[in-house]
mmCIF file of C-alpha atoms in Angstrom:
data_model
loop_
_atom_site.group_PDB
_atom_site.id
_atom_site.type_symbol
_atom_site.label_atom_id
_atom_site.label_comp_id
_atom_site.label_asym_id
_atom_site.label_seq_id
_atom_site.Cartn_x
_atom_site.Cartn_y
_atom_site.Cartn_z
ATOM 1 C CA MET A 17 -23.277 14.212 11.801
ATOM 2 C CA GLY A 18 -21.863 12.177 14.075
ATOM 3 C CA PHE A 19 -17.956 11.377 14.316
ATOM 4 C CA SER A 20 -15.732 9.687 16.411
ATOM 5 C CA VAL A 21 -12.240 10.530 17.933
ATOM 6 C CA LEU A 22 -9.252 8.245 18.474
ATOM 7 C CA MET A 23 -6.698 8.599 21.284
ATOM 8 C CA SER A 24 -4.454 6.857 23.470
ATOM 9 C CA VAL A 25 -2.634 7.765 26.236
ATOM 10 C CA TYR A 26 0.446 5.568 27.625
ATOM 11 C CA GLN A 27 2.900 6.085 30.694
ATOM 12 C CA GLY A 28 4.729 8.922 29.001
ATOM 13 C CA ASP A 29 1.948 11.441 28.693
ATOM 14 C CA ASP A 30 1.846 14.612 30.390
ATOM 15 C CA PRO A 31 -1.204 14.793 32.706
ATOM 16 C CA GLN A 32 -1.260 18.701 31.670
ATOM 17 C CA HIS A 33 -1.334 18.200 27.941
ATOM 18 C CA LEU A 34 -4.008 15.224 28.219
ATOM 19 C CA THR A 35 -6.260 17.888 29.840
ATOM 20 C CA GLU A 36 -5.566 20.781 27.116
ATOM 21 C CA ALA A 37 -6.052 18.190 24.449
ATOM 22 C CA LEU A 38 -9.413 16.712 26.064
ATOM 23 C CA ARG A 39 -10.515 20.742 26.552
ATOM 24 C CA SER A 40 -9.516 21.748 22.580
ATOM 25 C CA ILE A 41 -11.955 18.213 21.278
ATOM 26 C CA TRP A 42 -15.030 19.302 23.828
ATOM 27 C CA ASP A 43 -14.798 22.908 25.775
ATOM 28 C CA ASP A 44 -13.476 24.625 22.890
ATOM 29 C CA GLN A 45 -15.331 22.606 19.649
ATOM 30 C CA SER A 46 -17.745 24.803 17.855
ATOM 31 C CA VAL A 47 -18.725 21.008 16.990
ATOM 32 C CA ARG A 48 -18.921 18.248 19.654
ATOM 33 C CA PRO A 49 -17.760 14.410 18.914
ATOM 34 C CA SER A 50 -20.773 11.862 19.565
ATOM 35 C CA GLU A 51 -17.821 10.057 21.415
ATOM 36 C CA ILE A 52 -14.261 9.944 22.403
ATOM 37 C CA VAL A 53 -12.348 6.430 22.258
ATOM 38 C CA LEU A 54 -9.396 6.744 24.665
ATOM 39 C CA VAL A 55 -7.574 3.782 24.673
ATOM 40 C CA PHE A 56 -4.989 3.473 27.947
ATOM 41 C CA ASP A 57 -1.646 1.521 26.048
ATOM 42 C CA GLY A 58 -0.654 -0.454 29.279
ATOM 43 C CA PRO A 59 -0.669 1.395 33.121
ATOM 44 C CA VAL A 60 -0.357 4.964 33.566
ATOM 45 C CA PRO A 61 0.507 7.435 36.404
ATOM 46 C CA THR A 62 -1.984 7.910 38.812
ATOM 47 C CA GLU A 63 -2.010 11.779 37.729
ATOM 48 C CA LEU A 64 -2.915 10.757 34.091
ATOM 49 C CA GLU A 65 -5.867 8.414 35.946
ATOM 50 C CA ARG A 66 -7.012 10.904 37.357
ATOM 51 C CA VAL A 67 -7.771 13.217 34.307
ATOM 52 C CA VAL A 68 -8.961 10.504 32.359
ATOM 53 C CA ASP A 69 -11.619 10.143 35.920
ATOM 54 C CA GLN A 70 -12.272 13.647 36.079
ATOM 55 C CA TRP A 71 -13.360 14.222 31.909
ATOM 56 C CA LYS A 72 -15.417 10.904 32.806
ATOM 57 C CA ALA A 73 -17.659 12.283 35.059
ATOM 58 C CA THR A 74 -17.863 15.337 32.697
ATOM 59 C CA LEU A 75 -19.082 13.391 29.337
ATOM 60 C CA GLY A 76 -20.439 10.191 30.471
ATOM 61 C CA PRO A 77 -21.012 7.515 28.122
ATOM 62 C CA VAL A 78 -19.279 10.149 24.946
ATOM 63 C CA LEU A 79 -15.737 8.887 27.075
ATOM 64 C CA ILE A 80 -15.600 5.087 25.947
ATOM 65 C CA THR A 81 -12.502 4.001 27.926
ATOM 66 C CA GLU A 82 -10.241 0.407 26.586
ATOM 67 C CA ARG A 83 -7.181 -0.966 29.147
ATOM 68 C CA PHE A 84 -4.404 -3.208 27.507
ATOM 69 C CA GLU A 85 -3.159 -4.822 30.569
ATOM 70 C CA VAL A 86 1.250 -4.044 29.353
ATOM 71 C CA ASN A 87 1.743 -1.455 27.168
ATOM 72 C CA GLN A 88 1.626 -2.861 23.280
ATOM 73 C CA GLY A 89 2.515 0.129 21.414
ATOM 74 C CA LEU A 90 0.605 2.961 19.361
ATOM 75 C CA GLY A 91 0.170 0.780 16.167
ATOM 76 C CA ALA A 92 -2.251 -1.812 18.514
ATOM 77 C CA ALA A 93 -4.039 0.561 20.794
ATOM 78 C CA LEU A 94 -4.902 2.278 17.651
ATOM 79 C CA HIS A 95 -6.465 -0.716 15.776
ATOM 80 C CA ARG A 96 -7.759 -1.751 19.046
ATOM 81 C CA GLY A 97 -9.518 1.968 19.216
ATOM 82 C CA LEU A 98 -10.530 2.118 15.506
ATOM 83 C CA SER A 99 -12.527 -1.281 15.603
ATOM 84 C CA LEU A 100 -14.430 0.094 18.728
ATOM 85 C CA ALA A 101 -15.239 3.222 17.333
ATOM 86 C CA GLY A 102 -18.959 3.507 16.420
ATOM 87 C CA ASN A 103 -19.418 6.115 13.910
ATOM 88 C CA GLU A 104 -18.386 6.229 9.851
ATOM 89 C CA LEU A 105 -16.423 9.172 10.485
ATOM 90 C CA VAL A 106 -13.240 9.287 13.085
ATOM 91 C CA ALA A 107 -10.992 12.133 13.650
ATOM 92 C CA ARG A 108 -7.421 11.281 15.343
ATOM 93 C CA MET A 109 -6.229 13.369 18.063
ATOM 94 C CA ASP A 110 -2.609 13.133 19.973
ATOM 95 C CA ALA A 111 -2.589 13.357 23.970
ATOM 96 C CA ASP A 112 -0.402 16.564 23.678
ATOM 97 C CA ASP A 113 -1.858 18.406 20.808
ATOM 98 C CA ILE A 114 -4.387 21.081 20.614
ATOM 99 C CA ALA A 115 -7.554 21.377 17.927
ATOM 100 C CA SER A 116 -8.553 24.043 16.413
ATOM 101 C CA SER A 117 -11.886 25.205 17.465
ATOM 102 C CA GLU A 118 -13.242 24.619 14.554
ATOM 103 C CA ARG A 119 -11.575 21.665 13.241
ATOM 104 C CA PHE A 120 -14.293 19.345 13.306
ATOM 105 C CA ALA A 121 -16.551 21.732 11.978
ATOM 106 C CA ILE A 122 -14.418 22.391 8.821
ATOM 107 C CA GLN A 123 -13.112 18.883 8.103
ATOM 108 C CA LEU A 124 -16.720 17.188 8.466
ATOM 109 C CA ALA A 125 -18.289 20.165 6.391
ATOM 110 C CA MET A 126 -15.246 19.461 3.102
ATOM 111 C CA LEU A 127 -16.173 15.204 3.930
ATOM 112 C CA GLU A 128 -19.224 15.893 3.137
ATOM 113 C CA GLU A 129 -19.015 17.943 0.128
ATOM 114 C CA ARG A 130 -16.427 15.526 -0.703
ATOM 115 C CA GLU A 131 -17.082 11.674 -1.170
ATOM 116 C CA ASP A 132 -13.910 10.970 -2.943
ATOM 117 C CA ILE A 133 -11.892 12.089 -0.008
ATOM 118 C CA ASP A 134 -11.760 8.842 2.753
ATOM 119 C CA ILE A 135 -8.332 10.019 4.544
ATOM 120 C CA LEU A 136 -8.145 14.054 5.449
ATOM 121 C CA GLY A 137 -5.447 15.784 6.887
ATOM 122 C CA SER A 138 -4.182 19.388 7.379
ATOM 123 C CA PHE A 139 -1.581 21.717 7.746
ATOM 124 C CA VAL A 140 -0.797 22.781 11.582
ATOM 125 C CA GLN A 141 1.106 25.086 13.939
ATOM 126 C CA GLU A 142 3.907 24.009 15.627
ATOM 127 C CA ILE A 143 4.343 25.115 19.108
ATOM 128 C CA SER A 144 6.845 24.034 21.252
ATOM 129 C CA PHE A 145 6.903 21.318 25.010
ATOM 130 C CA ASP A 146 5.620 24.479 26.414
ATOM 131 C CA GLY A 147 3.212 25.353 24.062
ATOM 132 C CA LYS A 148 4.730 28.590 22.210
ATOM 133 C CA PRO A 149 4.300 28.784 18.896
ATOM 134 C CA LEU A 150 7.192 27.907 16.057
ATOM 135 C CA GLY A 151 5.601 28.135 13.018
ATOM 136 C CA LEU A 152 3.863 26.621 10.545
ATOM 137 C CA ARG A 153 4.307 23.287 8.802
ATOM 138 C CA THR A 154 2.415 22.633 5.401
ATOM 139 C CA MET A 155 2.122 19.618 3.275
ATOM 140 C CA PRO A 156 0.579 18.923 -0.163
ATOM 141 C CA SER A 157 -2.710 19.036 0.098
ATOM 142 C CA GLU A 158 -4.329 17.400 -3.301
ATOM 143 C CA HIS A 159 -4.422 13.280 -3.786
ATOM 144 C CA HIS A 160 -1.390 13.084 -6.688
ATOM 145 C CA SER A 161 0.914 14.950 -5.065
ATOM 146 C CA ILE A 162 0.479 13.102 -1.678
ATOM 147 C CA VAL A 163 0.807 10.087 -2.747
ATOM 148 C CA ALA A 164 3.793 10.758 -5.010
ATOM 149 C CA ASN A 165 5.379 11.938 -1.885
ATOM 150 C CA LEU A 166 3.777 9.280 0.387
ATOM 151 C CA TRP A 167 7.628 8.075 1.029
ATOM 152 C CA ALA A 168 8.089 11.299 2.774
ATOM 153 C CA SER A 169 5.069 11.191 5.070
ATOM 154 C CA PRO A 170 3.051 13.896 3.672
ATOM 155 C CA ILE A 171 0.003 13.279 6.420
ATOM 156 C CA ILE A 172 0.361 14.659 9.386
ATOM 157 C CA HIS A 173 -1.105 11.633 11.873
ATOM 158 C CA PRO A 174 -3.474 13.746 14.504
ATOM 159 C CA THR A 175 -4.963 16.055 11.955
ATOM 160 C CA VAL A 176 -6.402 13.109 10.240
ATOM 161 C CA MET A 177 -10.669 12.045 9.334
ATOM 162 C CA MET A 178 -10.468 9.593 8.221
ATOM 163 C CA ARG A 179 -13.756 6.831 7.003
ATOM 164 C CA ARG A 180 -13.446 4.131 9.001
ATOM 165 C CA SER A 181 -15.183 1.185 6.805
ATOM 166 C CA ARG A 182 -12.496 2.348 4.125
ATOM 167 C CA VAL A 183 -9.490 1.962 6.563
ATOM 168 C CA LEU A 184 -11.136 -0.789 7.552
ATOM 169 C CA SER A 185 -10.793 -2.213 4.634
ATOM 170 C CA SER A 186 -7.530 -1.676 3.944
ATOM 171 C CA GLY A 187 -6.197 -3.676 6.931
ATOM 172 C CA ASN A 188 -6.434 -1.179 9.552
ATOM 173 C CA TYR A 189 -3.751 -0.203 12.172
ATOM 174 C CA ASP A 190 -1.092 -2.852 12.239
ATOM 175 C CA PRO A 191 -0.699 -3.885 15.503
ATOM 176 C CA ALA A 192 2.354 -5.189 15.264
ATOM 177 C CA CYS A 193 3.967 -1.443 14.595
ATOM 178 C CA ARG A 194 4.721 0.156 17.590
ATOM 179 C CA ARG A 195 5.950 3.058 15.754
ATOM 180 C CA ARG A 196 5.059 5.194 12.786
ATOM 181 C CA GLN A 197 1.562 2.738 12.093
ATOM 182 C CA ASP A 198 0.005 5.449 10.370
ATOM 183 C CA TYR A 199 2.903 5.726 7.781
ATOM 184 C CA GLU A 200 2.859 1.882 6.671
ATOM 185 C CA LEU A 201 -1.389 2.669 6.915
ATOM 186 C CA TRP A 202 -1.563 4.829 4.451
ATOM 187 C CA PHE A 203 0.788 2.907 1.796
ATOM 188 C CA ARG A 204 -1.565 0.086 2.437
ATOM 189 C CA CYS A 205 -4.350 2.816 1.867
ATOM 190 C CA ALA A 206 -2.898 3.673 -1.237
ATOM 191 C CA ALA A 207 -2.267 0.611 -2.246
ATOM 192 C CA ASN A 208 -6.089 0.387 -2.087
ATOM 193 C CA GLY A 209 -7.288 3.206 -3.859
ATOM 194 C CA LEU A 210 -8.105 5.566 -1.180
ATOM 195 C CA ARG A 211 -7.854 9.040 -1.634
ATOM 196 C CA PHE A 212 -6.073 11.587 0.543
ATOM 197 C CA HIS A 213 -6.442 15.765 1.207
ATOM 198 C CA ASN A 214 -4.924 18.179 3.132
ATOM 199 C CA LEU A 215 -6.522 21.251 4.487
ATOM 200 C CA ALA A 216 -4.326 23.979 3.534
ATOM 201 C CA LEU A 217 -5.666 25.302 7.190
ATOM 202 C CA PRO A 218 -3.846 25.027 10.520
ATOM 203 C CA LEU A 219 -6.112 22.990 12.436
ATOM 204 C CA LEU A 220 -3.820 21.505 15.248
ATOM 205 C CA HIS A 221 -1.457 23.131 17.689
ATOM 206 C CA TYR A 222 1.175 20.118 17.117
ATOM 207 C CA ARG A 223 3.697 19.762 19.818
ATOM 208 C CA PHE A 224 7.115 19.798 18.107
ATOM 209 C CA GLY A 225 10.914 20.726 18.528
ATOM 210 C CA ALA A 226 14.088 19.859 20.096
ATOM 211 C CA HIS A 227 12.959 16.840 22.598
ATOM 212 C CA THR A 228 11.316 14.859 19.795
ATOM 213 C CA HIS A 229 14.018 13.632 18.515
ATOM 214 C CA LYS A 230 15.039 12.323 21.885
ATOM 215 C CA LYS A 231 12.284 9.967 20.904
ATOM 216 C CA GLN A 232 14.079 8.860 17.135
ATOM 217 C CA LEU A 233 16.389 6.156 18.433
ATOM 218 C CA PRO A 234 18.627 4.195 15.639
ATOM 219 C CA ARG A 235 16.356 1.001 16.012
ATOM 220 C CA LEU A 236 13.213 3.196 15.574
ATOM 221 C CA ALA A 237 14.385 5.244 13.019
ATOM 222 C CA LEU A 238 15.180 2.205 10.403
ATOM 223 C CA GLU A 239 11.928 0.416 10.625
ATOM 224 C CA GLN A 240 10.493 3.450 9.609
ATOM 225 C CA ALA A 241 12.856 3.364 6.976
ATOM 226 C CA LEU A 242 12.170 -0.328 6.009
ATOM 227 C CA ILE A 243 8.400 0.571 6.214
ATOM 228 C CA GLY A 244 8.787 3.443 3.489
ATOM 229 C CA TYR A 245 11.608 1.508 1.602
ATOM 230 C CA ARG A 246 8.936 -1.282 1.267
ATOM 231 C CA GLY A 247 5.989 0.968 1.106
ATOM 232 C CA ALA A 248 7.317 3.279 -1.927
ATOM 233 C CA GLY A 249 7.911 -0.381 -3.792
ATOM 234 C CA ARG A 250 4.346 -1.711 -3.839
ATOM 235 C CA LEU A 251 3.311 1.566 -5.009
ATOM 236 C CA GLY A 252 6.154 1.633 -7.566
ATOM 237 C CA MET A 253 7.994 4.937 -6.653
ATOM 238 C CA PRO A 254 11.197 5.311 -8.226
ATOM 239 C CA PHE A 255 14.667 4.561 -6.486
ATOM 240 C CA TYR A 256 15.896 7.341 -5.459
ATOM 241 C CA GLN A 257 12.312 7.935 -3.751
ATOM 242 C CA ARG A 258 12.962 4.625 -1.721
ATOM 243 C CA ALA A 259 15.997 5.615 -0.833
ATOM 244 C CA ALA A 260 15.100 8.984 0.754
ATOM 245 C CA CYS A 261 13.241 7.115 3.120
ATOM 246 C CA PHE A 262 16.759 5.879 4.837
ATOM 247 C CA ILE A 263 17.510 9.923 5.879
ATOM 248 C CA PRO A 264 15.981 9.967 8.847
ATOM 249 C CA PHE A 265 17.621 7.125 10.003
ATOM 250 C CA ILE A 266 20.842 8.834 9.195
ATOM 251 C CA ARG A 267 20.046 11.164 11.047
ATOM 252 C CA SER A 268 18.939 9.363 14.049
ATOM 253 C CA LEU A 269 22.751 8.401 14.412
ATOM 254 C CA LEU A 270 23.217 12.168 15.573
ATOM 255 C CA PRO A 271 23.295 12.882 18.869
ATOM 256 C CA ALA A 272 19.223 14.769 19.727
ATOM 257 C CA GLN A 273 20.403 18.262 19.542
ATOM 258 C CA VAL A 274 22.478 17.996 16.214
ATOM 259 C CA GLN A 275 19.329 15.982 14.420
ATOM 260 C CA HIS A 276 16.949 18.545 15.121
ATOM 261 C CA LEU A 277 19.715 21.252 13.938
ATOM 262 C CA VAL A 278 19.818 18.697 10.285
ATOM 263 C CA TYR A 279 16.230 18.397 10.626
ATOM 264 C CA LYS A 280 15.935 22.328 10.364
ATOM 265 C CA LEU A 281 18.559 22.614 7.876
ATOM 266 C CA LEU A 282 16.647 20.292 5.377
ATOM 267 C CA THR A 283 14.106 22.032 5.939
ATOM 268 C CA PRO A 284 13.736 24.122 3.104
ATOM 269 C CA MET A 285 14.337 21.368 0.327
ATOM 270 C CA ASP A 286 11.711 18.434 2.230
ATOM 271 C CA PRO A 287 9.540 17.706 -0.958
ATOM 272 C CA ARG A 288 6.578 18.183 0.830
ATOM 273 C CA ARG A 289 6.629 21.781 1.398
ATOM 274 C CA LYS A 290 6.987 22.596 -2.325
ATOM 275 C CA SER A 291 3.706 20.010 -3.687
ATOM 276 C CA LYS A 292 0.600 21.552 -4.269
#
């Protein structure tokens, strides 16, 4: 069964991480994609261009590239990329993560067996910026638990393999969302009746650590909170869950290192890790 991988690259990505990401979805995969759609979100440094050129020489027509003249944000890049994808099944992948060698084989088998699943994610192995293991991040597996905790973002975006037609029928990624475009999309998909599932396997090495919180500016965290508040309201979630959407915003007002400490302290209370 043919499938696509959807990626975006921008000027802040690390060339070595991009190399590792592409190697993991091609050289190291037991089942390879029939196409990789990579969107340049604005101009990128020469080193990143060189990495993509080298892979283009290796992959030929498998690697499809699209370019924005100026940076428009990940929502716009993924909106364009999903529109261009030529297969019904599309796997997301970030430019700094590493897929396990069996990721696509496992997800394809699950989606073939379970035609009721539209959006399929997984657990992840968290790694540091330099690749050191940090621990396992789990998520609720079953649809009802995922939707009940959707306000808490229980789908790890780069683990997802989705049915393209169903996601497009829910409106595709919002090109106006520069950040948390997945969070906004999942609420629309849930409201449209799409079904979610997370495999209880770590199918991705996910870069995460103290550096992550440097990117969580208060303005962006407030945008995320408002997306969650409105989306949770649309799904009829109780007020306390809608209010909880503002926790990341409150955390973003703290210094980066304190944000990371608060994140670790709150982790045992994370509802995503308690649900099945």
